[in-house]
XYZ file of C-alpha atoms in Angstrom:
277
model
C 146.132 90.546 65.991
C 144.995 93.764 67.603
C 141.377 94.779 67.526
C 140.340 97.161 64.789
C 139.993 100.758 66.041
C 137.205 101.397 63.547
C 133.743 100.271 64.750
C 132.493 100.101 61.169
C 135.276 97.813 60.012
C 133.864 94.885 58.062
C 135.719 92.439 60.301
C 134.267 93.827 63.531
C 132.142 91.392 65.543
C 128.470 92.453 65.729
C 127.128 89.185 67.098
C 126.324 90.673 70.518
C 124.269 93.418 68.937
C 122.455 91.180 66.510
C 121.416 88.822 69.301
C 119.703 91.681 71.144
C 117.862 92.898 68.071
C 114.710 91.134 66.942
C 114.375 90.945 63.180
C 110.649 91.621 63.342
C 110.681 94.038 66.264
C 111.961 97.459 65.168
C 111.096 98.908 68.592
C 113.886 96.845 70.122
C 116.547 99.017 68.541
C 116.378 102.769 68.903
C 118.722 105.691 69.242
C 118.827 105.301 73.017
C 122.245 104.876 74.666
C 123.629 101.416 74.061
C 121.216 100.805 71.211
C 118.614 99.180 73.475
C 115.075 100.445 73.356
C 112.601 100.351 76.238
C 110.791 97.356 74.765
C 114.003 95.342 74.582
C 114.975 96.234 78.142
C 111.580 95.280 79.558
C 111.560 91.943 77.740
C 114.913 90.994 79.230
C 113.952 91.811 82.835
C 112.577 89.481 85.482
C 108.976 89.886 86.638
C 110.012 90.836 90.183
C 112.299 93.587 88.888
C 109.514 94.954 86.694
C 107.107 95.005 89.638
C 109.664 96.799 91.826
C 110.303 99.427 89.151
C 106.598 100.033 88.523
C 105.932 100.242 92.258
C 108.666 102.835 92.702
C 107.480 104.790 89.666
C 103.890 104.704 90.908
C 104.920 105.992 94.328
C 106.772 108.915 92.756
C 104.593 109.712 89.745
C 100.817 109.683 90.109
C 100.445 109.458 86.315
C 101.968 105.969 86.465
C 99.542 104.909 89.190
C 96.592 106.239 87.181
C 97.740 104.365 84.077
C 98.096 101.101 85.996
C 94.693 101.539 87.642
C 93.071 102.382 84.324
C 94.452 99.276 82.623
C 93.492 97.076 85.562
C 89.955 98.447 85.742
C 89.285 97.744 82.067
C 88.907 94.061 82.797
C 86.697 94.519 85.841
C 82.948 94.628 86.192
C 81.585 97.845 87.674
C 80.401 96.088 90.828
C 83.872 94.723 91.574
C 85.567 98.032 90.791
C 83.214 99.860 93.152
C 84.268 97.568 95.984
C 87.830 98.790 95.519
C 86.784 102.408 94.911
C 84.830 102.646 98.147
C 87.918 101.601 100.100
C 89.639 104.801 98.944
C 89.680 108.020 100.918
C 87.078 110.648 100.031
C 88.752 113.894 98.980
C 87.220 117.365 98.935
C 88.604 119.985 96.552
C 86.718 123.061 97.775
C 89.975 124.671 98.903
C 91.079 124.704 95.259
C 88.465 127.333 94.398
C 90.200 130.183 96.215
C 93.530 129.014 94.827
C 92.003 129.118 91.341
C 90.820 132.702 91.844
C 94.289 133.693 93.015
C 95.810 131.972 89.990
C 93.529 133.961 87.669
C 94.514 137.229 89.365
C 98.202 136.340 89.096
C 97.798 135.458 85.429
C 96.067 138.785 84.769
C 98.954 140.582 86.454
C 101.438 138.821 84.195
C 99.315 139.616 81.143
C 99.270 143.305 82.067
C 103.025 143.270 82.564
C 103.759 141.529 79.268
C 101.027 143.097 77.157
C 103.415 145.604 75.622
C 105.629 142.704 74.497
C 102.803 140.842 72.804
C 103.512 137.602 74.677
C 102.177 135.765 77.726
C 103.768 133.163 80.034
C 103.867 129.493 79.100
C 100.225 128.408 79.134
C 101.286 124.827 79.894
C 102.681 125.740 83.292
C 100.425 128.350 84.868
C 98.916 127.886 88.321
C 95.305 127.594 87.152
C 96.190 124.726 84.809
C 98.255 123.096 87.547
C 95.256 123.206 89.903
C 93.138 121.441 87.293
C 95.819 118.774 86.940
C 96.097 118.387 90.714
C 92.376 117.668 90.951
C 92.283 115.177 88.082
C 95.356 113.359 89.397
C 93.229 112.128 92.305
C 90.269 110.971 90.217
C 91.517 107.806 88.590
C 89.752 104.512 88.031
C 89.916 103.488 91.705
C 89.119 106.856 93.278
C 86.124 106.966 95.610
C 82.949 107.878 93.674
C 82.383 110.786 96.072
C 85.863 112.058 95.240
C 85.011 112.078 91.547
C 81.702 113.826 92.289
C 83.436 116.450 94.438
C 86.030 117.047 91.735
C 83.363 117.409 89.075
C 81.519 119.972 91.188
C 84.633 122.083 91.783
C 85.695 121.931 88.137
C 82.220 123.086 87.102
C 82.561 126.078 89.407
C 85.945 126.827 87.878
C 84.212 126.733 84.493
C 81.834 129.316 85.935
C 84.806 131.595 86.609
C 85.890 131.321 82.979
C 82.366 131.990 81.722
C 82.080 135.057 83.943
C 85.366 136.452 82.634
C 84.295 135.846 79.046
C 81.315 138.154 79.455
C 83.529 141.206 79.275
C 86.398 143.062 80.822
C 89.995 143.465 79.818
C 92.352 140.867 78.400
C 89.631 138.478 77.205
C 91.615 137.444 74.136
C 94.858 137.248 76.121
C 93.238 134.955 78.681
C 92.039 132.624 75.944
C 95.646 131.927 75.024
C 95.964 130.051 78.303
C 93.335 127.576 76.991
C 91.850 127.157 80.455
C 88.516 126.148 78.982
C 90.112 123.283 77.067
C 92.019 122.136 80.150
C 88.789 122.109 82.164
C 86.923 120.398 79.354
C 89.519 117.625 79.100
C 89.675 117.209 82.876
C 85.903 116.876 83.236
C 85.725 114.445 80.333
C 88.507 112.350 81.884
C 86.702 112.143 85.216
C 83.377 111.269 83.604
C 85.119 108.610 81.507
C 86.245 106.850 84.702
C 82.723 106.901 86.168
C 80.540 103.833 86.156
C 77.054 103.987 84.677
C 75.602 104.228 88.186
C 77.802 107.240 88.938
C 76.742 108.986 85.738
C 73.092 108.368 86.523
C 73.635 109.863 89.976
C 75.120 113.000 88.390
C 72.108 113.373 86.089
C 69.817 113.046 89.118
C 71.826 115.598 91.119
C 69.686 118.735 91.315
C 72.732 121.001 91.654
C 75.490 119.358 89.618
C 73.624 118.372 86.448
C 72.180 121.871 85.824
C 75.697 123.275 86.168
C 76.989 120.920 83.495
C 74.091 121.751 81.194
C 74.619 125.470 81.788
C 78.260 125.202 80.699
C 77.136 123.420 77.543
C 74.501 126.058 76.813
C 77.041 128.862 77.217
C 79.667 127.126 75.087
C 80.470 128.162 71.542
C 83.186 127.629 68.959
C 85.612 129.743 71.017
C 84.769 128.723 74.585
C 84.330 125.097 75.685
C 83.880 124.065 72.024
C 83.849 120.340 72.789
C 81.687 120.329 75.905
C 78.913 118.567 74.028
C 81.127 115.456 74.175
C 81.050 115.663 77.960
C 77.254 115.903 78.024
C 76.915 113.004 75.613
C 78.793 110.746 78.040
C 75.793 110.885 80.363
C 72.553 108.930 79.928
C 69.523 110.930 78.887
C 67.569 112.348 81.834
C 64.319 110.447 82.322
C 61.877 113.251 83.056
C 58.450 113.221 81.477
C 58.016 116.939 82.088
C 61.293 117.891 80.415
C 61.758 117.784 76.686
C 64.946 115.953 75.732
C 67.214 116.960 72.899
C 67.668 113.608 71.145
C 70.730 114.721 69.231
C 72.768 116.153 72.101
C 71.404 114.133 75.027
C 70.759 117.280 77.045
C 67.556 118.431 78.662
C 65.559 121.161 77.037
C 65.598 124.523 78.794
C 67.647 125.398 81.846
C 67.279 129.076 82.595
C 68.972 130.905 85.422
C 65.821 130.602 87.512
C 66.080 126.806 87.303
C 69.502 126.753 88.970
C 69.051 127.340 92.670
C 71.916 128.778 94.671
C 73.069 126.740 97.643
C 74.345 128.249 100.884
C 77.795 126.955 99.959
C 77.720 128.819 96.640
C 76.586 132.043 98.296
C 79.417 131.825 100.812
C 81.882 131.280 97.975
C 80.718 134.468 96.294
C 79.044 133.098 93.181
C 76.318 135.194 91.646
C 73.266 134.239 89.690
C 74.706 135.931 86.600
C 76.589 132.811 85.543
C 74.420 130.162 87.159
C 77.170 129.105 89.573
C-alpha cells in the first residue's frame, strides 16, 4: 500500500511527532521549522554540545556573555565575585565623549533635513544610543570595578550634554523623540545594579561622581530622566552629619552649582559650570 499523500489523513503515522512533544510542556512544540521549539532542542542535546554552542555564541555576541556572567554571579558572594572582577582589564571610555558630541551633531543635521517631513530617523539605531550600548556592553557582572566606575562617570557627562541641550535651542522636542535620556537612565541603572555594596559606597564617597548623579536627579522632571530617582535609590544613604538627608529619596539635601567643583579633565573636555558637568 502506498503512503497517503495527505499529511492530515487519519491513517498517517504521528508517533515520531508525539514522542518529541511533552504533554505538559507546551514550549516543546512551536511554529518553528520542524515543529521543534528551542526548549525541546536544548533538552535533547549533550552537555558538551551545549557548552560549545554557548561558548561560540558568547564569543560572537557580548549580550550572551553578559547573560551568562549575570546568572553565574547571582550565586556568588561579593568577595568571591570581586576576585574574578579584578582579574579583568580596566577600560576607559573617555574617548566616547567626543564621539557622543559628534553623534548629537549628526542627529541634529538629520532632524533639520527631515523636519519638513515631520519624521526623524529610527531612534533605536542612532549613533548616540549605540555609544551608550557600547559602554554598557563592557560593564557586566565580572567587569573590573574601575571599569564600571569609569563608565558611570562618562555616562553622567553624557547626561550633562542632554541637560544642556534641554535648556533651550532648536529641535528640543525633536531630540526628545530619540529618548536619549531613557537610554542613559537604563544604562546607568544597569551598571549600578551590577555593582557590589562596596562599589556603591565608593561612588557615594566620590567627591566628583556622586554630586554629578545627584545633579542629574535634581534636574530631572516628568519629561527628562523621569525615572532617575530609581538610580539614586540604588545607592546607600550618604553618612554625613553636616548634610541633611532626604529620607524618602535617599539623596543628600542641597547640591548647588558651587558645590560641584570642576576638575582639570572636565575643563579640558569643554564642560561649563552651567550644567554642573
